[in-house]
Short mmCIF file of C-alpha atoms in Angstrom, two decimals:
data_model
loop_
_atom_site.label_atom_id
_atom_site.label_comp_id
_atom_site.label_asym_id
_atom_site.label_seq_id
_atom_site.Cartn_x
_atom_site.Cartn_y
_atom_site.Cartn_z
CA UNK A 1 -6.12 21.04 -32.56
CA UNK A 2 -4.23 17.71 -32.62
CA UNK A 3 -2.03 17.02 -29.19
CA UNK A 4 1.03 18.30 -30.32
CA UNK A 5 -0.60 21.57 -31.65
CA UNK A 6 -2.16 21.79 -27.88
CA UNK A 7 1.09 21.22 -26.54
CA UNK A 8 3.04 24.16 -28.00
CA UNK A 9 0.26 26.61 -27.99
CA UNK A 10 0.31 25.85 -23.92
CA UNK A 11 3.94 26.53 -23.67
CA UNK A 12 3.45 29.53 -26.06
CA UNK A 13 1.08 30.93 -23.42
CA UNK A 14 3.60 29.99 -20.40
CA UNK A 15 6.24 31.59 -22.27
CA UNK A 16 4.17 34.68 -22.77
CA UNK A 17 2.57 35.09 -19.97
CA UNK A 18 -0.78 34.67 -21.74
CA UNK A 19 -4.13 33.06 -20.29
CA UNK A 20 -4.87 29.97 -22.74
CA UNK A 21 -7.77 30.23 -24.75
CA UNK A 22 -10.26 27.17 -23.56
CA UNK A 23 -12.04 27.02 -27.30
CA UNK A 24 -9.17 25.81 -28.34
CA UNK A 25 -8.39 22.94 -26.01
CA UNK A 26 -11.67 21.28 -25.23
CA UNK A 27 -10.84 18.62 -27.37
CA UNK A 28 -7.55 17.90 -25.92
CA UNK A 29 -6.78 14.49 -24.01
CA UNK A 30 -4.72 16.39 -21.15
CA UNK A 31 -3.48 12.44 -19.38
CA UNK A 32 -1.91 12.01 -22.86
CA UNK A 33 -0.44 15.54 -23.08
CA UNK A 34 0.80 15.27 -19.11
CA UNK A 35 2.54 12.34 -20.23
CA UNK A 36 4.27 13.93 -23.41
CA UNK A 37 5.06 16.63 -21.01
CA UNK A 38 7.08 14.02 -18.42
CA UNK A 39 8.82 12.58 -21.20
CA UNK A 40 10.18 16.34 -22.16
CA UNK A 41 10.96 17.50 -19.15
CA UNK A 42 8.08 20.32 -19.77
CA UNK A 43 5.97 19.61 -17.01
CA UNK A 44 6.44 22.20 -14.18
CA UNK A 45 6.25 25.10 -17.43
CA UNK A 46 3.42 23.90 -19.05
CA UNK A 47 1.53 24.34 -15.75
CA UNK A 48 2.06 27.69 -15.66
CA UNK A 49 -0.86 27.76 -18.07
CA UNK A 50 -2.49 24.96 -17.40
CA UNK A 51 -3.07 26.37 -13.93
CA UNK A 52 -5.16 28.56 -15.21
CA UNK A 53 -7.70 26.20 -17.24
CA UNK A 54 -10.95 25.47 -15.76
CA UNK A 55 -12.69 22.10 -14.93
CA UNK A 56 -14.99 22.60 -18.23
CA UNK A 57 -11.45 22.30 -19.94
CA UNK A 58 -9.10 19.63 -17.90
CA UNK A 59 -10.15 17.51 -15.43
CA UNK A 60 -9.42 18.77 -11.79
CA UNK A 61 -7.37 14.84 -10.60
CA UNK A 62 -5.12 15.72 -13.86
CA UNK A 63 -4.65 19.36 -13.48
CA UNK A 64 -3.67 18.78 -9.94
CA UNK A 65 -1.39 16.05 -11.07
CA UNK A 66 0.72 18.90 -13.23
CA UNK A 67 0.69 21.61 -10.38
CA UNK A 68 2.42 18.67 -7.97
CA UNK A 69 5.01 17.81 -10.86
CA UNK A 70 5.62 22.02 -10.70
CA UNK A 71 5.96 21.97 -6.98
CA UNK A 72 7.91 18.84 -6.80
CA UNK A 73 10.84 20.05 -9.80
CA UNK A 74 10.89 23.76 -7.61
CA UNK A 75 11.23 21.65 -4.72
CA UNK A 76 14.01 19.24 -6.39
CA UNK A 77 15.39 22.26 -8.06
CA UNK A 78 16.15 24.24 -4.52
CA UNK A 79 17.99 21.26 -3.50
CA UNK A 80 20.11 20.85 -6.52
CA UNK A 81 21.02 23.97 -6.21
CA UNK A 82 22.17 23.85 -2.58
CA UNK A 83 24.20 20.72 -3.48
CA UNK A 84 25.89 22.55 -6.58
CA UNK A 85 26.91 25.37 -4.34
CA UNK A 86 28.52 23.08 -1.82
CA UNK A 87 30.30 21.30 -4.22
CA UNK A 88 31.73 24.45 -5.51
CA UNK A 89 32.91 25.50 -2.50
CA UNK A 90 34.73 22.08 -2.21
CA UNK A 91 36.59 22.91 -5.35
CA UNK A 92 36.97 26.42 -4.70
CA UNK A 93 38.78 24.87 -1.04
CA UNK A 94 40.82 22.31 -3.47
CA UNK A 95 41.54 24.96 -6.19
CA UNK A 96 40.43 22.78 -8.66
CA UNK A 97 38.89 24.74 -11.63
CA UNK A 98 35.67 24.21 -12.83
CA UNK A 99 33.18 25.22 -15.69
CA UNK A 100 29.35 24.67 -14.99
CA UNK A 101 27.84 24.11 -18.07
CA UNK A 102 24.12 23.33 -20.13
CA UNK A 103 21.53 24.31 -17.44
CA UNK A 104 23.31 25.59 -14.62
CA UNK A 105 23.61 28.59 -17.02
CA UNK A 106 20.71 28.51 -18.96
CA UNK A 107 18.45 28.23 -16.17
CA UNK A 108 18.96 32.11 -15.73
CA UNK A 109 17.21 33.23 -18.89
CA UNK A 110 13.93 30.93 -18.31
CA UNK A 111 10.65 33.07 -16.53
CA UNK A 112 11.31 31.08 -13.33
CA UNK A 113 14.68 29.41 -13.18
CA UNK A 114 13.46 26.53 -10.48
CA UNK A 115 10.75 25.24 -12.96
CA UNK A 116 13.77 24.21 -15.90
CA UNK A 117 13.35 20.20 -15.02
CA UNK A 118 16.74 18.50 -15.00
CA UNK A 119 17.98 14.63 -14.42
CA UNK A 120 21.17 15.59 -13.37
CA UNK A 121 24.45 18.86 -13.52
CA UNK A 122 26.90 19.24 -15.75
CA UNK A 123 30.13 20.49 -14.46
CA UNK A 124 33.72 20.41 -16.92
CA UNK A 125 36.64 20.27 -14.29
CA UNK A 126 40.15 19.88 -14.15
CA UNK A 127 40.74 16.06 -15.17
CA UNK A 128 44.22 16.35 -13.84
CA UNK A 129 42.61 15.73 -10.51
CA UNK A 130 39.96 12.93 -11.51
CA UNK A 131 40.92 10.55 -8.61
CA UNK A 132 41.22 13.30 -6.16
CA UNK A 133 37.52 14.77 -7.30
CA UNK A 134 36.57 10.85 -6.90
CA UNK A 135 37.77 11.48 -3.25
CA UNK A 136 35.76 14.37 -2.38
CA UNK A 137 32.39 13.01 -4.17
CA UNK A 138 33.16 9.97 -1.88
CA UNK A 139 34.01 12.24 1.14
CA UNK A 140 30.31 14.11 0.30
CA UNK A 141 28.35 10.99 0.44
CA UNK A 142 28.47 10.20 -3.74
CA UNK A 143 28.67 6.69 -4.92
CA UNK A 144 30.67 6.43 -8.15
CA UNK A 145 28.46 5.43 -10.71
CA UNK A 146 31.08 5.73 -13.52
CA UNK A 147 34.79 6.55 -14.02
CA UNK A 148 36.51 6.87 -16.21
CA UNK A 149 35.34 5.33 -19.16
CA UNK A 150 33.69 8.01 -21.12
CA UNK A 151 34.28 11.36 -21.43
CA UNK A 152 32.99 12.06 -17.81
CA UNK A 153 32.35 10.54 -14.82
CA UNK A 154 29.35 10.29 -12.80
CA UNK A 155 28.11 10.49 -9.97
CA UNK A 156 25.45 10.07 -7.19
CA UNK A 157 23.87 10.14 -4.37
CA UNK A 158 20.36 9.21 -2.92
CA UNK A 159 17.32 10.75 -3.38
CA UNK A 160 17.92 12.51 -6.39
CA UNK A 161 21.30 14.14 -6.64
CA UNK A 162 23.30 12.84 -10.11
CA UNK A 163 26.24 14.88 -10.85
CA UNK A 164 28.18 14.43 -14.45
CA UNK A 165 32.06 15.29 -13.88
CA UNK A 166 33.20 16.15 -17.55
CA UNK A 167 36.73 15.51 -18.51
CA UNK A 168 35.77 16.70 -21.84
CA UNK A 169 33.20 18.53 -23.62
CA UNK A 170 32.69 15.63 -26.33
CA UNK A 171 33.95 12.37 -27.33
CA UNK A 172 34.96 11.27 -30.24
CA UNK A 173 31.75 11.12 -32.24
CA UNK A 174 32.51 13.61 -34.34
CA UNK A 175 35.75 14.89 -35.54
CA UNK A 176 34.57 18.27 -35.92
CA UNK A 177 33.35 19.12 -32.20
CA UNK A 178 35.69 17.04 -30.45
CA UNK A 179 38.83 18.88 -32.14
CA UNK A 180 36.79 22.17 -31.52
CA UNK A 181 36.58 21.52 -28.50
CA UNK A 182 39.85 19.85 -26.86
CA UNK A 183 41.21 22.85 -25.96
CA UNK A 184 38.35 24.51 -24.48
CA UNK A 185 40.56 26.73 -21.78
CA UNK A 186 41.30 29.25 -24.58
CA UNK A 187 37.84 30.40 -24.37
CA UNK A 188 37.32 30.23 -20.73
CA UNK A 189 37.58 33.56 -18.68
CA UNK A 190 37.08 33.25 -14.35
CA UNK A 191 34.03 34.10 -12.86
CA UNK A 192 33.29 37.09 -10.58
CA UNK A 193 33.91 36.17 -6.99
CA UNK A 194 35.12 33.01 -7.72
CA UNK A 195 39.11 32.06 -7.89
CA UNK A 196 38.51 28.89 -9.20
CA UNK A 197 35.03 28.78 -11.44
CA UNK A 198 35.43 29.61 -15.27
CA UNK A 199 32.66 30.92 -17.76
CA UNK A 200 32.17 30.78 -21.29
CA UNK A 201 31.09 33.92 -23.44
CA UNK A 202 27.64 34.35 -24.16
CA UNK A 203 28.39 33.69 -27.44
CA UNK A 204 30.92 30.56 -27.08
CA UNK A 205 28.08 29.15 -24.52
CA UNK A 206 25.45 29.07 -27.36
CA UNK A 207 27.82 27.45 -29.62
CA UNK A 208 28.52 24.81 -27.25
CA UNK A 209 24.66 24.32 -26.30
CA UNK A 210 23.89 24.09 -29.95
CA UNK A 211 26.75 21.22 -30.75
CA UNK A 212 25.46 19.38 -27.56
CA UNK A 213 21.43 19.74 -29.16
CA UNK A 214 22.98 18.58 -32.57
CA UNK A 215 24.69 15.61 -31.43
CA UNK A 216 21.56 14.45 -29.69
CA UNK A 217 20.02 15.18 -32.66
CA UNK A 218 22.38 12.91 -34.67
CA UNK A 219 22.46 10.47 -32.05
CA UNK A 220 18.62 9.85 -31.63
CA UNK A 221 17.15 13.12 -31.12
CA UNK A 222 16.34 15.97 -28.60
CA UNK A 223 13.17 17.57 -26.73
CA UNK A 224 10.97 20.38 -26.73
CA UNK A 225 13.17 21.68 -23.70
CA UNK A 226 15.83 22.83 -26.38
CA UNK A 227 13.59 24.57 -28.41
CA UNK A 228 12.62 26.07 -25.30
CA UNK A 229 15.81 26.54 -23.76
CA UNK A 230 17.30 28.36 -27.60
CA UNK A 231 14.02 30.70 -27.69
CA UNK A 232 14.74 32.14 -24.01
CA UNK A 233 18.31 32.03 -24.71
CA UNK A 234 18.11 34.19 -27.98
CA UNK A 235 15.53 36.59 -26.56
CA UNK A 236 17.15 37.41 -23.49
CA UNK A 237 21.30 37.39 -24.03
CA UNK A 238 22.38 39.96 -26.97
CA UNK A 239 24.91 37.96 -28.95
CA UNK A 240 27.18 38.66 -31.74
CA UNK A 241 26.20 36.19 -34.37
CA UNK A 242 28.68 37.21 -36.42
CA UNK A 243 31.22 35.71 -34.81
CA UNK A 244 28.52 32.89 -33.92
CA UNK A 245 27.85 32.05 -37.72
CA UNK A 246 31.46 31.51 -38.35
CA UNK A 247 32.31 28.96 -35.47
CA UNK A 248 28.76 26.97 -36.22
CA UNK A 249 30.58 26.78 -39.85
CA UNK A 250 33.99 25.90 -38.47
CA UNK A 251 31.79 23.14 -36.69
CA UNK A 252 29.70 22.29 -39.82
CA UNK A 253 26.59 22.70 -37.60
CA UNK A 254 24.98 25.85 -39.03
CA UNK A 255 22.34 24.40 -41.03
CA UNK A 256 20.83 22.77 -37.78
CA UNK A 257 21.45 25.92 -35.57
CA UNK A 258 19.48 27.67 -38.42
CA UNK A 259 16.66 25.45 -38.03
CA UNK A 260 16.57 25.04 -33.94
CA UNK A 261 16.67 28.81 -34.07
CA UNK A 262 13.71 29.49 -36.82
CA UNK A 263 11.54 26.46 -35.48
CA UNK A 264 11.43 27.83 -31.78
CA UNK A 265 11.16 31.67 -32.95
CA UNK A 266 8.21 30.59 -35.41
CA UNK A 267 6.54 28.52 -32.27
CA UNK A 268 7.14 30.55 -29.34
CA UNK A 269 7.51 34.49 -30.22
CA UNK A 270 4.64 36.63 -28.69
CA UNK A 271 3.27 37.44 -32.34
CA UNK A 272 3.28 33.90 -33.83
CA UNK A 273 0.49 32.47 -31.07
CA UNK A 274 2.12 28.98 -31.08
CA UNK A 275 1.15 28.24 -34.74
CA UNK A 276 2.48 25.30 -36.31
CA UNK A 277 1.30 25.97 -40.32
CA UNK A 278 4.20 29.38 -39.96
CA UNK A 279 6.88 26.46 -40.32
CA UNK A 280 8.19 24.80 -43.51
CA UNK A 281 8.12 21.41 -44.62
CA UNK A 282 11.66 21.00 -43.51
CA UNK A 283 10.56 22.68 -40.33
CA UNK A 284 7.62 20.61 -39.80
CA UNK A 285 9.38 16.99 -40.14
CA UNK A 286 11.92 17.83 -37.98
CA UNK A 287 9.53 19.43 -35.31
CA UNK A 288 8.06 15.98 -35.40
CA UNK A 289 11.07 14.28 -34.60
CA UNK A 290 11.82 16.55 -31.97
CA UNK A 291 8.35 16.11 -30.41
CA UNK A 292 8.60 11.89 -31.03
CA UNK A 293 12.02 11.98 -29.52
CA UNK A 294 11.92 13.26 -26.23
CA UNK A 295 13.77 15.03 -24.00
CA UNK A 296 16.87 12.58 -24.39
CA UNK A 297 16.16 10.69 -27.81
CA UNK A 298 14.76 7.34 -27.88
CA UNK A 299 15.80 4.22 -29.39
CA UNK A 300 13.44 4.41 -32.15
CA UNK A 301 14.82 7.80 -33.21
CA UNK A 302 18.89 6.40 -32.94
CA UNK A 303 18.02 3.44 -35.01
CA UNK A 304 15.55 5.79 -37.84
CA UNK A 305 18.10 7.92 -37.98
CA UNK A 306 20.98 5.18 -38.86
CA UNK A 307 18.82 3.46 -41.33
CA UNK A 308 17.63 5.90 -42.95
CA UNK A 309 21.56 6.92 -43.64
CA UNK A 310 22.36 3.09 -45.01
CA UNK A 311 20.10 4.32 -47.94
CA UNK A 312 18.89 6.83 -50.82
CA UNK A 313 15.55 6.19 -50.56
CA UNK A 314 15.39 5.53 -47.19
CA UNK A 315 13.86 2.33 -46.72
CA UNK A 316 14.00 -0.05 -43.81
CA UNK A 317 14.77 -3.06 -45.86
CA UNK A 318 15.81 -6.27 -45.11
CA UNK A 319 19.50 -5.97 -46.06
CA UNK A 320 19.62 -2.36 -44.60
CA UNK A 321 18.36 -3.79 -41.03
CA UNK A 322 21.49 -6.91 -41.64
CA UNK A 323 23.61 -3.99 -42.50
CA UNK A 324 22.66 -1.82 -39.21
CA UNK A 325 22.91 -4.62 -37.08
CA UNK A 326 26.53 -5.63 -38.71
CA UNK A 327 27.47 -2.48 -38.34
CA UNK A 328 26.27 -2.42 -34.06
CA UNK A 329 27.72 -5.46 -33.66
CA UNK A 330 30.94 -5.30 -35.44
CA UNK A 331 32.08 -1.71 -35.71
CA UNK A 332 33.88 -0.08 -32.90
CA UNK A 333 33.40 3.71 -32.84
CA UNK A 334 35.93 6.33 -32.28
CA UNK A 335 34.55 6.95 -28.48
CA UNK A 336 35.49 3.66 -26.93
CA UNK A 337 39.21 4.51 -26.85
CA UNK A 338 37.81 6.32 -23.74
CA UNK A 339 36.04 2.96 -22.09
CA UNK A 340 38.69 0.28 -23.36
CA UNK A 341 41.51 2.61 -23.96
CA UNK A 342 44.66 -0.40 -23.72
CA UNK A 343 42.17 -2.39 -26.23
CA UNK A 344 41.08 0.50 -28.46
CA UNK A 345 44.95 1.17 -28.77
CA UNK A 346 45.87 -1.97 -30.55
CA UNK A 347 44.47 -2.64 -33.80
CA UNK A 348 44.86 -6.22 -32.77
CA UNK A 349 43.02 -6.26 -29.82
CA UNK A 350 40.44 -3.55 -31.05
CA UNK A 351 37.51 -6.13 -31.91
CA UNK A 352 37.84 -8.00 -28.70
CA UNK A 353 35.95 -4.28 -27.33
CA UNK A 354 32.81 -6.08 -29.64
CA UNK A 355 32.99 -8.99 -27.25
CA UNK A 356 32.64 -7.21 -24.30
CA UNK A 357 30.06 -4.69 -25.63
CA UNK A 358 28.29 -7.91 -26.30
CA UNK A 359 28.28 -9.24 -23.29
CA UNK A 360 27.62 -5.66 -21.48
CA UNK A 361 24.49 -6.31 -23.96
CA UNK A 362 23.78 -9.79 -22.71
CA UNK A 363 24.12 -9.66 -19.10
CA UNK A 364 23.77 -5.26 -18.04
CA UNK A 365 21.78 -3.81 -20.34
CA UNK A 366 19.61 -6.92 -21.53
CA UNK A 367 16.21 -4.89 -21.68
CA UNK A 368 17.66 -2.35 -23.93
CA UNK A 369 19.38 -4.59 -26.53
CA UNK A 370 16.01 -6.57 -26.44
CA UNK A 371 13.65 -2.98 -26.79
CA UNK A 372 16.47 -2.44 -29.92
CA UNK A 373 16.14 -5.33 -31.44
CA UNK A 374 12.37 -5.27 -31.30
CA UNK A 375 11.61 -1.79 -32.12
CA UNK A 376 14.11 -2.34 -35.63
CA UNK A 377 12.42 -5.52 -36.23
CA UNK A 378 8.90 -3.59 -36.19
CA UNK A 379 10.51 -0.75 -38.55
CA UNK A 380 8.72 -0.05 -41.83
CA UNK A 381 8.21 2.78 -44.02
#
């Protein structure tokens, strides 16, 4: 069984409460797969098998390396949670409204909500009061990490607390969600013993967390968290995909839903034992983005992904690496009306935003335009 084969059939048995077989792993290098694990944000739930492997299986220094990364995200996780509460109550005291969104819900449907690993909350608000939710952030201790200049603002506060403040659901990426999505209160209903928190359906909740996996998807990828997070979702919240299936087509997502939803049923369903060859081809290749991409995408995946669109067959040519890099350089997407909004608005002064992206590039975020730059250089198919 190859590492990513050992992978899922260990979250297949934390999923299912079922004690690994060791025949089947005695082959696998477990520093690699703990490492695979960090960078999906899979740790704390693969130990819940792991834990029960023997020292004839994994060694004892690595095994005890995954049962501190699942006391450390409980521990982290309790503390979080503390800190969302509080901040609730601050908008509750404010009557500001609120809608908590991605894992402060789905959280609920995994076997042990504190082991669902997290960088940071999501929380849609009323962006009527931006400035005076910058206030209270301030007032709590939270250094403003960004505002306003994207479609939320962020943020945080040492040791570990990083709170997103959405304005909006989406930016303007795509057409499709970001329209959908604009007038989110008409699907928003208030919470039980709240006055000022909002929910979604169950329903308009899945919709939401499967545009937010696509876009990832389109944008350089996703982890094995989501198929996670869609396999507990669907097996423990009845839904009405009825309505469902029409709004994913309204959104023009359905074919991706469709395979996010077979791919984690195939891997993780009590029946199936975690086995890869149930999958189709389709199924397989983009399983193996998914597991290549991480729990946030990589660079590598963003810039396949674009290539690969420049072309028919797909190549990473010459002239479709000049064209991708024309296009980074030169192009100005839809979203920065957000971060240069008095530039964006003038078609005039729209390609001075490349000059400053540039020089955001040059002087802020050197090491990633250099890790680009190398990693499409290296590109071949």
């Amino acid at each position: 069984m190859d590492i990513k084969g050992s992978l899922i059939y260990l979250i297949w048995c934390s999923l299912n409460d079922e004690i690994p077989d060791e025949a089947l792993l005695r082959e696998t290098d477990f520093e690699q797969l703990f490492q695979i694990c960090q960078k999906h944000k899979i740790t704390a739930l693969t130990d819940l098998s792991v834990h029960n492997l023997s020292h004839d299986v994994i060694n004892d220094k690595i095994k005890e390396k995954f049962y501190h990364k699942y006391l450390n995200v409980q521990r982290i996780n309790i503390l979080f949670e503390a800190e969302k509460e509080r901040i609730f109550e601050v908008f509750e005291k404010n009557k500001i409204w609120y809608l908590p969104l991605k894992g402060c819900i789905i959280k609920d449907v995994w076997p042990q909500s504190e082991i669902r690993e997290h960088a940071d909350i999501d929380i849609l608000f009323d962006r009527t009061y931006a400035d005076k939710v910058r206030t209270l952030m301030a007032d709590m201790g939270y250094d403003t990490k960004e505002f306003g200049k994207s479609y939320h603002d962020t943020y945080i506060k040492k040791p570990i607390y990083n709170f997103e403040m959405h304005r909006y659901l989406f930016t303007n990426d795509n057409e499709k969600t970001t329209e959908y999505y604009m007038d989110i209160n008409k699907k928003m209903f208030p919470a039980e013993n709240q006055k000022y928190q909002y929910r979604l359906s169950c329903e308009d909740f899945y919709i939401y967390f499967i545009a937010h996996a696509v876009k990832h998807l389109r944008l350089g990828g996703t982890g094995l968290r989501t198929l996670v997070d869609i396999y507990l979702y669907l097996q423990n919240v009845p839904l009405n995909f009825s309505y469902i299936s029409e709004q994913l087509s309204v959104l023009e997502i359905s074919d991706e839903e469709e395979k996010l939803r077979n791919i984690s049923n195939k891997l993780f369903s009590l029946e199936n034992n975690g086995n890869l060859s149930l999958l189709e081809d389709d199924e397989k290749n983009l399983l193996n983005f998914i597991f290549l991409s991480g729990a946030y995408g990589t660079i590598e995946s963003k810039a396949k992904l674009e290539l690969s669109a420049l072309s028919s067959n797909q190549t990473f040519s010459f002239k479709n690496k000049f064209i991708y890099w024309t296009k980074r350089i030169f192009a100005v997407p839809a979203r920065y009306n957000m971060r240069y909004p008095k530039l964006y608005k003038n078609k005039v002064t729209r390609p001075l935003i490349n000059f400053v992206r540039f020089y955001n590039g040059l002087t802020k975020n050197r090491k990633y335009l250099i890790s680009e730059f190398r990693t499409v250089r290296k590109m071949k198919k």
